[in-house]
Amino acid sequence: MEIIYVYTKKRSDFGRPCNFSDRAAEVMVDIPPDPAAADAFVARNPVDAHVQHASDMSEHEVNTERVEVETRGVHHTEGGWPKDVNPQEMEQTIRFRKKVEKDENYINTITHLGTLMEHCIKQNNAINIYEEYFGEEEVAEVEDEPPSAKTINVISKLMSVFDVLPRKRDPNITKRTATHLSWHPDGCKKLAVAYSSLEFQQNVKDMSFDSYIWDLENSNKPELVLKPSSPLVSLEYNPKDSHILAGGCYNGQIAYWDTRKGPLPVEVSTVEFSHRDPVYGTIWLQSKTGTECFSASTDGQVLWWDIRKLSEPTETLVLDITRKGLLENALGAISLEFEPTMPTKFMVGTEQGIVITCNRKAKTPPEKIAGTYSGHHGPVYALARNPFYPKFFLTVGDWTARIWSEESKESSIMWTKYHLSYLTDGCWSTVRPAVFFTTKMDGTLDIWDFLFKQNDPSLSLKICDEPLFSLRLQDNGGFVGCGSKLGTVTLLEISSGLCTLQKNEKTLATAMFERETKREKILEARHREMRLKERAKSEVRDEEGKEEKPAESHHEVLEQVRKEFFEVIEAELRKRAQAEAK
């Protein structure tokens, strides 16, 4: 069937018709030559003509119009009522409902619709219309993609555009470190950065105390400048209220901000009841009110706070592993970890390389320190539980990153190689259980995938020339922020292969962690057995030595040690001579 619609229009609406015809040429104007004008002609001698062999260039400037975006709300009112019924009046609406419910047509309609609705619900339960039937093919495509990352933004506080002059530089002689990063809970459009100088006695008199909240879509200037009484070392968004931030200061105080109330803190803890050292860790707790947090510092204390009353902490714990509760024996905390799914447990990384596991709900303070893990030669700069398997956790310190199991306290189950540069921070991937990130002093970001390979990182990126100090991954796992010692924050977008869960990855990661835990337990049992045997042999040897040999003098012992020392040196020289001869 062909459907034709004819559009009609009056001939008078088309305008005056044009009639064209052929005709002979016609002279309109004839200007005869003027001999008098020839007398006024002047011949130029010589005549210079310039020839340009290069192409002509032109320069244009375009000033585009600025687009201003506004957010406006829409107020929906209740409708569908007859004109004579006011929906705001409760009595009128109840009276009208009772009147309609008595109508036989209403009952028949509801009965009919109920049958249709029941059919739709059963159909919906039987078939999942959102099921992905070809997920395996998509996973295969992701696996073939080589791991990569691209820089999407670089935020530098050196370009202080919030000053009057657009090219005004940061006037501080000492450049401040980006000590902590915190992503906005509702997406990856905002980033809060704490800036502080952690160099000993390097705080210049006129150095700024400010920290910033950056809008990544307009990173020319900060969206909000936070003005604490002392430089911020840690800064965290409240996951329940994105307008609230808690920060730990260099002087040990805790402060919180409401971004709706401006740059100044709403409340600051009193100096008498605060930490005595910089607050390296501040974490929000999962509570009904959403106002509770806790903090850790190198003064050896963990303090719990309620931001509604920051005059004093609600609870205190001294990190004394001797369980005597003495502050002079406490270990300084430099990293803090809390998993919301385990609300009574938390972990603290110390300056001495020891990780302390704590139980907040224990009855006495000594019982709150549940155990310790020792494996680093220096401070534990990063500490994080695996988001998929909380009993496994990652530590970063000295020249290595280590993966631990709660069941094995004597040694880590997996670790990276010893790097040439010091490691400064690390975190797990939020979407892949076997992937984690580390930063180093040479400005390199390493991305490890232990299912792919364990000797080297899957991807190593040179971010900047100065040391990287802080690292934070966005919740969707696709974006990572790195803060440097000179205050530059670099944002990178991770390739889909590193932020997409692979086929059977959870099963493989679980098997790998359990296998390594079992292996470590066997080695620990073997080491304990060997130590017991060595102890028994040494005791027997000491008893025999006391009976048979007289005690050696200090002079004889010194001569024996000197002899053994020179024998080792001679053996080493012989080895080198043989190597050179070859």
Coordinates of C-alpha atoms in Angstrom, one line a residue:
M1 CA 0.0 0.0 0.0
E2 CA 1.4 3.4 -1.0
I3 CA 0.4 6.5 0.9
I4 CA 0.7 9.8 -0.9
Y5 CA 0.1 13.2 0.6
V6 CA 0.0 16.2 -1.7
Y7 CA 1.0 19.6 -0.4
T8 CA -0.9 22.4 -2.2
K9 CA 0.0 26.1 -2.4
K10 CA -1.6 29.0 -4.2
R11 CA 0.3 30.4 -7.3
S12 CA 0.2 33.9 -5.9
D13 CA 2.2 32.7 -2.8
F14 CA 5.2 31.9 -5.0
G15 CA 5.9 35.5 -6.0
R16 CA 6.3 37.1 -9.4
P17 CA 7.1 34.5 -12.2
C18 CA 10.4 34.9 -14.1
N19 CA 10.1 34.8 -18.0
F20 CA 13.5 34.3 -19.8
S21 CA 14.0 34.7 -23.5
D22 CA 16.9 35.0 -26.0
R23 CA 17.8 38.4 -27.6
A24 CA 20.7 40.2 -29.4
A25 CA 23.5 42.1 -27.6
E26 CA 22.7 45.6 -26.7
V27 CA 25.2 48.4 -25.9
M28 CA 24.3 50.1 -22.7
V29 CA 27.2 52.7 -22.3
D30 CA 29.9 53.8 -24.8
I31 CA 32.8 55.9 -23.5
P32 CA 35.0 57.3 -26.4
P33 CA 38.8 57.8 -25.8
D34 CA 39.9 61.3 -24.5
P35 CA 43.2 62.5 -26.1
A36 CA 43.6 65.2 -23.5
A37 CA 44.0 62.5 -20.8
A38 CA 47.0 61.1 -22.6
D39 CA 48.9 64.3 -22.0
A40 CA 48.7 63.9 -18.3
F41 CA 50.2 60.4 -18.4
V42 CA 53.5 60.1 -16.4
A43 CA 55.9 57.2 -17.1
R44 CA 57.6 55.8 -14.1
N45 CA 61.3 54.9 -14.4
P46 CA 62.5 52.6 -12.9
V47 CA 59.5 50.4 -11.9
D48 CA 60.1 47.9 -9.0
A49 CA 57.9 44.9 -8.6
H50 CA 58.1 42.7 -5.5
V51 CA 57.4 38.9 -5.7
Q52 CA 56.7 36.9 -2.6
H53 CA 57.7 33.2 -3.0
A54 CA 56.4 32.1 0.5
S55 CA 52.7 31.3 1.0
D56 CA 50.6 34.1 2.6
M57 CA 49.7 33.5 6.2
S58 CA 47.0 35.0 8.3
E59 CA 46.4 35.0 12.0
H60 CA 43.0 34.9 13.6
E61 CA 41.7 35.2 17.2
V62 CA 38.5 33.6 18.3
N63 CA 36.9 34.4 21.6
T64 CA 34.3 31.7 22.3
E65 CA 31.3 32.5 24.4
R66 CA 31.4 31.2 27.9
V67 CA 28.7 28.6 28.8
E68 CA 27.3 29.0 32.3
V69 CA 25.6 26.0 33.7
E70 CA 23.0 26.2 36.5
T71 CA 21.4 23.5 38.5
R72 CA 17.7 24.0 39.1
G73 CA 15.2 21.8 40.9
V74 CA 11.8 20.8 39.8
H75 CA 8.9 20.7 42.2
H76 CA 6.3 18.0 41.5
T77 CA 2.8 18.3 42.9
E78 CA 0.2 15.6 43.3
G79 CA -2.2 15.5 40.5
G80 CA -5.1 13.4 39.0
W81 CA -7.7 14.7 41.5
P82 CA -11.0 16.3 40.3
K83 CA -11.2 20.1 40.3
D84 CA -13.5 20.2 43.3
V85 CA -11.1 18.1 45.5
N86 CA -8.2 19.8 47.2
P87 CA -5.3 17.3 47.5
Q88 CA -3.9 19.2 50.5
E89 CA -7.1 18.6 52.5
M90 CA -6.9 15.2 54.1
E91 CA -10.7 15.0 54.8
Q92 CA -11.6 15.7 51.2
T93 CA -9.2 13.1 49.8
I94 CA -10.4 10.4 52.2
R95 CA -14.0 11.1 51.4
F96 CA -13.3 10.9 47.7
R97 CA -11.4 7.6 48.1
K98 CA -14.2 6.0 50.0
K99 CA -16.7 7.1 47.3
V100 CA -14.6 5.7 44.5
E101 CA -13.9 2.4 46.3
K102 CA -17.6 1.7 46.6
D103 CA -18.1 2.0 42.9
E104 CA -18.5 -1.5 41.2
N105 CA -16.5 -0.3 38.2
Y106 CA -13.5 0.4 40.4
I107 CA -13.6 -3.1 41.9
N108 CA -13.9 -4.8 38.5
T109 CA -11.0 -2.6 37.2
I110 CA -8.7 -3.5 40.1
T111 CA -9.5 -7.2 39.8
H112 CA -8.7 -7.1 36.1
L113 CA -5.4 -5.1 36.6
G114 CA -4.4 -7.4 39.4
T115 CA -4.4 -10.4 37.1
L116 CA -2.3 -8.6 34.5
M117 CA 0.1 -7.4 37.2
E118 CA 0.5 -10.9 38.7
H119 CA 1.3 -12.2 35.2
C120 CA 4.0 -9.5 34.7
I121 CA 5.6 -10.2 38.1
K122 CA 5.8 -13.9 37.4
Q123 CA 7.3 -13.2 34.0
N124 CA 9.8 -10.8 35.5
N125 CA 10.8 -13.5 38.1
A126 CA 11.2 -16.1 35.4
I127 CA 13.3 -14.2 32.9
N128 CA 16.1 -11.7 33.7
I129 CA 15.9 -9.2 31.0
Y130 CA 19.3 -7.6 32.0
E131 CA 21.2 -10.9 31.8
E132 CA 24.4 -10.6 29.7
Y133 CA 24.6 -13.6 27.4
F134 CA 27.9 -12.7 25.7
G135 CA 30.0 -11.7 28.8
E136 CA 32.7 -14.2 28.1
E137 CA 33.5 -12.7 24.7
E138 CA 33.9 -9.2 26.2
V139 CA 36.2 -10.6 28.9
A140 CA 38.4 -12.2 26.2
E141 CA 38.7 -8.8 24.4
V142 CA 39.8 -7.1 27.6
E143 CA 42.4 -9.7 28.3
D144 CA 44.1 -9.1 25.0
E145 CA 44.5 -5.4 25.7
P146 CA 48.0 -4.6 27.0
P147 CA 48.0 -2.8 30.4
S148 CA 48.4 1.0 30.1
A149 CA 47.4 4.3 31.7
K150 CA 47.2 7.8 30.5
T151 CA 47.5 11.1 32.3
I152 CA 44.2 13.1 32.2
N153 CA 45.1 16.0 34.5
V154 CA 48.0 17.5 36.4
I155 CA 47.1 19.8 39.4
S156 CA 49.9 22.0 40.6
K157 CA 49.6 24.4 43.5
L158 CA 52.6 26.2 42.1
M159 CA 50.2 27.9 39.7
S160 CA 48.1 29.7 42.2
V161 CA 45.4 31.0 39.9
F162 CA 43.3 32.1 42.8
D163 CA 45.6 35.1 43.2
V164 CA 44.8 38.4 41.5
L165 CA 47.4 37.9 38.7
P166 CA 46.8 34.9 36.5
R167 CA 50.5 34.0 36.4
K168 CA 51.1 34.5 40.1
R169 CA 53.4 31.7 41.5
D170 CA 53.3 30.1 44.9
P171 CA 55.5 32.6 47.0
N172 CA 56.6 29.8 49.4
I173 CA 60.3 29.0 49.3
T174 CA 59.7 25.6 50.7
K175 CA 57.4 23.6 48.5
R176 CA 54.8 21.7 50.4
T177 CA 54.1 18.0 49.9
A178 CA 50.7 16.6 48.8
T179 CA 50.5 14.4 51.9
H180 CA 47.0 12.9 51.5
L181 CA 44.3 12.6 48.8
S182 CA 40.6 11.9 49.2
W183 CA 38.1 11.4 46.4
H184 CA 34.6 12.8 46.6
P185 CA 32.2 10.0 47.7
D186 CA 29.7 10.7 44.8
G187 CA 32.1 10.4 41.9
C188 CA 35.4 11.4 40.4
K189 CA 34.8 15.1 39.8
K190 CA 36.3 16.4 43.0
L191 CA 39.5 15.7 44.9
A192 CA 40.5 16.9 48.4
V193 CA 44.3 17.3 48.8
A194 CA 46.1 17.9 52.1
Y195 CA 49.3 19.9 51.8
S196 CA 52.0 20.0 54.5
S197 CA 55.8 20.2 54.8
L198 CA 57.0 17.1 56.7
E199 CA 60.7 17.9 56.5
F200 CA 62.1 18.3 60.0
Q201 CA 62.4 22.0 61.0
Q202 CA 61.7 23.1 57.4
N203 CA 58.5 25.1 58.2
V204 CA 59.2 28.6 56.9
K205 CA 57.6 31.5 58.8
D206 CA 55.5 32.7 55.8
M207 CA 54.6 29.3 54.5
S208 CA 50.9 28.8 53.7
F209 CA 48.8 26.4 55.8
D210 CA 46.0 26.0 53.2
S211 CA 44.8 22.8 51.7
Y212 CA 42.4 22.6 48.7
I213 CA 39.4 20.9 47.2
W214 CA 39.8 20.7 43.4
D215 CA 37.1 20.5 40.8
L216 CA 38.7 18.3 38.2
E217 CA 36.6 19.8 35.4
N218 CA 38.0 23.2 36.2
S219 CA 41.4 22.6 37.8
N220 CA 42.7 26.1 37.1
K221 CA 41.8 27.1 40.6
P222 CA 40.6 25.2 43.7
E223 CA 36.9 25.0 44.3
L224 CA 37.4 25.6 48.0
V225 CA 40.4 26.6 50.1
L226 CA 40.6 25.0 53.5
K227 CA 42.2 27.2 56.1
P228 CA 43.3 25.1 59.2
S229 CA 45.2 26.5 62.1
S230 CA 48.1 24.1 61.3
P231 CA 49.0 22.4 58.0
L232 CA 46.9 19.3 57.2
V233 CA 48.7 15.9 57.1
S234 CA 45.6 13.8 56.5
L235 CA 42.1 14.7 55.0
E236 CA 39.1 12.5 54.5
Y237 CA 35.6 13.0 53.0
N238 CA 32.7 11.7 55.1
P239 CA 31.2 8.7 53.1
K240 CA 27.7 9.5 54.5
D241 CA 27.8 13.3 54.0
S242 CA 29.9 14.6 51.1
H243 CA 29.9 18.1 52.5
I244 CA 31.8 17.1 55.6
L245 CA 35.6 16.5 55.8
A246 CA 37.8 15.6 58.7
G247 CA 41.5 16.5 58.8
G248 CA 44.5 15.7 61.0
C249 CA 46.9 18.6 61.5
Y250 CA 50.6 18.8 61.8
N251 CA 50.3 20.0 65.4
G252 CA 48.2 17.0 66.4
Q253 CA 44.7 18.7 66.4
I254 CA 41.6 17.3 64.6
A255 CA 39.4 19.6 62.7
Y256 CA 36.3 19.2 60.5
W257 CA 34.8 21.3 57.7
D258 CA 31.4 21.8 56.2
T259 CA 31.9 23.0 52.6
R260 CA 28.6 24.8 52.8
K261 CA 29.9 27.0 55.6
G262 CA 33.1 28.3 53.9
P263 CA 36.9 27.7 54.2
L264 CA 37.2 27.9 58.0
P265 CA 36.8 24.7 60.1
V266 CA 33.5 24.3 62.0
E267 CA 35.3 23.0 65.1
V268 CA 38.8 22.1 66.1
S269 CA 39.9 19.8 69.0
T270 CA 41.6 21.4 72.0
V271 CA 45.3 21.2 72.1
E272 CA 45.3 19.6 75.6
F273 CA 43.3 16.6 74.5
S274 CA 44.8 16.2 71.0
H275 CA 47.8 14.3 69.7
R276 CA 51.3 15.6 70.4
D277 CA 52.7 14.7 66.9
P278 CA 51.4 15.0 63.3
V279 CA 48.2 13.1 62.7
Y280 CA 49.1 10.7 59.8
G281 CA 45.8 8.9 59.7
T282 CA 42.1 10.0 60.0
I283 CA 39.3 7.5 59.2
W284 CA 35.5 7.8 59.4
L285 CA 33.7 5.0 61.3
Q286 CA 30.5 3.3 60.2
S287 CA 28.0 4.7 62.7
K288 CA 24.3 5.6 62.7
T289 CA 25.0 9.3 63.1
G290 CA 27.9 9.4 60.6
T291 CA 29.8 11.8 62.9
E292 CA 32.3 9.4 64.5
C293 CA 36.0 9.0 63.4
F294 CA 39.3 8.0 64.8
S295 CA 42.9 9.2 64.3
A296 CA 46.5 7.9 64.8
S297 CA 49.7 9.8 65.3
T298 CA 53.4 9.2 65.8
D299 CA 52.9 10.1 69.5
G300 CA 51.8 6.5 69.9
Q301 CA 48.1 7.1 70.5
V302 CA 44.9 6.2 68.7
L303 CA 42.0 8.6 69.6
W304 CA 38.3 8.2 68.8
W305 CA 36.2 11.4 68.2
D306 CA 32.7 12.6 67.7
I307 CA 32.7 15.8 65.6
R308 CA 29.6 17.0 67.4
K309 CA 31.9 17.4 70.4
L310 CA 35.6 17.8 69.6
S311 CA 36.5 19.2 73.0
E312 CA 37.9 15.8 74.0
P313 CA 38.2 12.2 72.5
T314 CA 35.6 9.6 73.4
E315 CA 38.2 6.9 73.7
T316 CA 42.0 6.5 73.9
L317 CA 44.4 3.6 73.1
V318 CA 48.2 3.7 73.7
L319 CA 50.1 1.6 71.2
D320 CA 52.3 -0.2 73.8
I321 CA 52.9 -3.7 72.5
T322 CA 54.2 -4.7 76.0
R323 CA 50.6 -4.2 77.1
K324 CA 51.5 -2.0 80.0
G325 CA 49.8 1.1 78.6
L326 CA 52.9 3.3 79.0
L327 CA 53.1 6.2 76.5
E328 CA 56.9 6.2 76.6
N329 CA 56.9 2.6 75.3
A330 CA 54.4 3.3 72.6
L331 CA 55.2 2.8 69.0
G332 CA 54.5 5.8 66.7
A333 CA 51.7 5.3 64.2
I334 CA 52.3 6.4 60.6
S335 CA 49.4 4.5 58.8
L336 CA 45.9 3.4 59.8
E337 CA 43.5 0.9 58.3
F338 CA 39.8 0.2 59.0
E339 CA 37.5 -2.1 57.1
P340 CA 33.7 -1.3 57.5
T341 CA 32.8 -5.0 57.3
M342 CA 34.9 -5.6 60.4
P343 CA 33.7 -2.7 62.6
T344 CA 35.5 -3.8 65.8
K345 CA 38.9 -4.4 64.3
F346 CA 41.5 -2.0 63.0
M347 CA 45.2 -2.0 62.1
V348 CA 48.0 0.4 62.7
G349 CA 51.4 0.6 60.8
T350 CA 54.2 2.0 63.0
E351 CA 57.5 3.8 62.4
Q352 CA 59.4 0.7 63.7
G353 CA 58.1 -1.5 60.9
I354 CA 55.6 -3.4 63.0
V355 CA 51.9 -3.8 62.2
I356 CA 49.6 -3.8 65.2
T357 CA 46.2 -5.4 65.0
C358 CA 43.7 -4.1 67.5
N359 CA 40.2 -4.9 68.8
R360 CA 38.2 -1.9 69.9
K361 CA 35.6 -3.9 71.8
A362 CA 38.0 -5.7 74.2
K363 CA 37.3 -5.2 77.9
T364 CA 40.7 -3.9 79.0
P365 CA 43.3 -1.7 77.2
P366 CA 46.0 -4.5 77.1
E367 CA 43.5 -6.8 75.4
K368 CA 42.8 -4.3 72.7
I369 CA 46.2 -5.0 71.2
A370 CA 45.4 -8.4 69.6
G371 CA 48.7 -9.1 67.9
T372 CA 51.7 -7.8 65.9
Y373 CA 53.3 -8.5 62.5
S374 CA 56.9 -7.7 61.9
G375 CA 58.6 -7.7 58.5
H376 CA 59.7 -4.3 57.4
H377 CA 63.1 -2.6 58.0
G378 CA 61.5 0.9 58.3
P379 CA 58.2 2.7 58.7
V380 CA 55.1 1.1 57.3
Y381 CA 53.9 3.9 55.0
A382 CA 50.8 2.1 53.7
L383 CA 48.4 -0.5 55.2
A384 CA 45.3 -1.8 53.4
R385 CA 43.0 -4.9 53.6
N386 CA 42.1 -6.6 50.4
P387 CA 38.5 -5.4 49.6
F388 CA 37.5 -8.9 48.4
Y389 CA 39.3 -11.0 51.1
P390 CA 39.7 -8.9 54.3
K391 CA 41.8 -11.4 56.1
F392 CA 44.7 -10.7 53.6
F393 CA 46.3 -7.2 53.8
L394 CA 49.0 -5.2 52.0
T395 CA 51.8 -3.4 53.7
V396 CA 54.3 -1.0 52.0
G397 CA 57.6 0.0 53.7
D398 CA 61.4 0.2 53.1
W399 CA 62.1 -1.3 49.6
T400 CA 59.2 -3.8 49.3
A401 CA 55.5 -4.3 49.4
R402 CA 54.2 -7.4 51.3
I403 CA 51.0 -9.3 51.4
W404 CA 50.1 -10.9 54.8
S405 CA 47.5 -13.4 56.1
E406 CA 46.0 -13.0 59.5
E407 CA 46.6 -16.7 60.1
S408 CA 50.4 -16.3 59.6
K409 CA 52.0 -13.8 61.9
E410 CA 55.7 -14.7 61.6
S411 CA 56.1 -13.9 57.9
S412 CA 54.3 -12.4 54.9
I413 CA 52.9 -14.9 52.4
M414 CA 54.0 -12.9 49.3
W415 CA 56.2 -10.0 48.6
T416 CA 57.7 -7.9 45.8
K417 CA 61.4 -7.8 44.9
Y418 CA 63.6 -5.3 46.7
H419 CA 63.6 -2.1 44.6
L420 CA 66.4 0.4 44.2
S421 CA 64.2 3.2 45.4
Y422 CA 62.2 3.5 48.6
L423 CA 58.5 2.8 48.5
T424 CA 56.2 5.5 49.8
D425 CA 52.6 4.4 49.4
G426 CA 50.3 1.6 48.1
C427 CA 46.7 0.4 47.8
W428 CA 44.6 -2.4 46.5
S429 CA 42.5 -2.2 43.3
T430 CA 38.8 -1.8 44.2
V431 CA 37.6 -4.1 41.4
R432 CA 40.3 -6.7 40.9
P433 CA 41.4 -8.9 43.9
A434 CA 45.0 -9.6 42.7
V435 CA 46.0 -6.1 41.6
F436 CA 47.6 -3.4 43.7
F437 CA 49.5 -0.1 43.2
T438 CA 52.7 1.3 44.7
T439 CA 54.6 4.6 44.5
K440 CA 58.4 5.1 44.8
M441 CA 60.8 7.8 45.6
D442 CA 62.1 8.0 42.0
G443 CA 58.6 9.3 40.9
T444 CA 57.4 5.9 39.5
L445 CA 54.0 4.3 39.8
D446 CA 54.0 0.5 39.7
I447 CA 50.8 -1.5 39.0
W448 CA 51.2 -5.2 40.1
D449 CA 49.0 -8.1 38.9
F450 CA 50.1 -11.1 40.9
L451 CA 48.0 -13.4 38.7
F452 CA 49.9 -12.3 35.6
K453 CA 53.4 -12.1 37.1
Q454 CA 55.0 -11.7 40.5
N455 CA 58.6 -10.8 39.8
D456 CA 58.0 -7.5 38.1
P457 CA 55.1 -5.0 37.9
S458 CA 52.6 -5.4 35.0
L459 CA 52.9 -1.7 34.3
S460 CA 55.5 0.9 35.5
L461 CA 55.0 4.6 34.8
K462 CA 57.4 7.5 35.4
I463 CA 55.0 10.1 36.7
C464 CA 57.4 12.9 37.6
D465 CA 61.0 13.6 38.5
E466 CA 60.4 14.3 42.2
P467 CA 59.4 11.6 44.7
L468 CA 55.8 10.5 44.9
F469 CA 54.4 10.6 48.4
S470 CA 50.7 9.8 48.3
L471 CA 48.4 7.5 46.3
R472 CA 44.6 7.2 46.2
L473 CA 42.4 5.0 43.9
Q474 CA 38.9 6.1 43.0
D475 CA 36.1 3.7 44.1
N476 CA 35.3 2.6 40.5
G477 CA 38.9 1.5 40.1
G478 CA 39.4 3.5 36.8
F479 CA 41.2 6.6 38.1
V480 CA 44.2 7.0 40.4
G481 CA 45.7 10.1 41.9
C482 CA 49.4 10.5 42.8
G483 CA 50.7 13.3 45.0
S484 CA 54.4 14.3 44.8
K485 CA 56.8 15.9 47.3
L486 CA 56.6 19.3 45.6
G487 CA 52.8 19.3 45.7
T488 CA 51.9 18.2 42.2
V489 CA 48.9 15.9 41.9
T490 CA 48.8 13.7 38.8
L491 CA 45.5 12.0 37.8
L492 CA 45.7 8.9 35.6
E493 CA 43.0 6.8 33.8
I494 CA 43.7 3.1 34.0
S495 CA 43.2 0.9 31.0
S496 CA 40.1 -1.3 31.1
G497 CA 42.1 -4.5 31.4
L498 CA 43.4 -3.4 34.8
C499 CA 40.0 -2.2 36.1
T500 CA 37.7 -4.9 34.8
L501 CA 37.2 -8.2 36.7
Q502 CA 38.6 -11.1 34.6
K503 CA 37.0 -14.5 34.2
N504 CA 37.5 -16.8 37.2
E505 CA 39.8 -14.1 38.8
K506 CA 38.2 -14.4 42.2
T507 CA 38.6 -18.2 42.2
L508 CA 42.2 -18.0 41.1
A509 CA 43.1 -15.2 43.6
T510 CA 41.5 -17.2 46.5
A511 CA 43.5 -20.3 45.5
M512 CA 46.7 -18.4 45.2
F513 CA 46.3 -16.7 48.6
E514 CA 45.3 -19.9 50.4
R515 CA 48.1 -21.9 48.8
E516 CA 50.7 -19.3 49.9
T517 CA 49.2 -19.2 53.4
K518 CA 49.4 -23.0 53.7
R519 CA 53.0 -23.0 52.4
E520 CA 54.0 -20.3 54.9
K521 CA 52.4 -22.3 57.8
I522 CA 54.4 -25.4 56.8
L523 CA 57.6 -23.3 56.7
E524 CA 56.8 -21.7 60.1
A525 CA 56.3 -25.2 61.7
R526 CA 59.6 -26.4 60.2
H527 CA 61.5 -23.3 61.5
R528 CA 60.1 -23.8 65.0
E529 CA 61.2 -27.4 64.9
M530 CA 64.7 -26.5 63.8
R531 CA 65.0 -23.8 66.4
L532 CA 64.0 -26.2 69.1
K533 CA 66.7 -28.7 67.9
E534 CA 69.3 -26.0 67.7
R535 CA 68.5 -24.8 71.2
A536 CA 68.7 -28.4 72.6
K537 CA 72.1 -28.9 70.8
S538 CA 73.5 -25.6 72.1
E539 CA 72.5 -26.5 75.7
V540 CA 74.2 -29.9 75.4
R541 CA 77.3 -28.3 73.9
D542 CA 77.5 -25.6 76.6
E543 CA 77.3 -28.3 79.3
E544 CA 80.0 -30.4 77.7
G545 CA 82.2 -27.3 77.1
K546 CA 82.0 -26.3 80.8
E547 CA 83.1 -29.8 81.9
E548 CA 85.9 -30.4 79.4
K549 CA 87.4 -27.0 78.4
P550 CA 88.7 -24.3 80.7
A551 CA 87.4 -20.8 80.0
E552 CA 89.3 -19.0 77.3
S553 CA 90.8 -15.7 78.0
H554 CA 89.8 -12.5 76.2
H555 CA 93.2 -12.4 74.5
E556 CA 92.8 -15.9 73.0
V557 CA 89.3 -15.1 71.8
L558 CA 90.5 -11.9 70.1
E559 CA 93.3 -13.7 68.4
Q560 CA 91.0 -16.4 67.1
V561 CA 88.6 -13.8 65.7
R562 CA 91.4 -11.9 64.0
K563 CA 92.7 -15.1 62.5
E564 CA 89.3 -16.0 61.1
F565 CA 88.9 -12.5 59.7
F566 CA 92.1 -12.5 57.7
E567 CA 91.4 -16.0 56.4
V568 CA 88.1 -14.8 55.0
I569 CA 89.8 -11.8 53.3
E570 CA 92.5 -14.0 51.8
A571 CA 89.9 -16.4 50.4
E572 CA 88.0 -13.4 48.8
L573 CA 91.2 -12.1 47.2
R574 CA 92.0 -15.5 45.7
K575 CA 88.5 -15.6 44.2
R576 CA 88.9 -12.2 42.6
A577 CA 92.4 -13.1 41.2
Q578 CA 91.0 -16.3 39.7
A579 CA 88.0 -14.3 38.2
E580 CA 90.4 -11.7 36.6
A581 CA 92.6 -14.5 35.2
K582 CA 89.6 -16.1 33.5

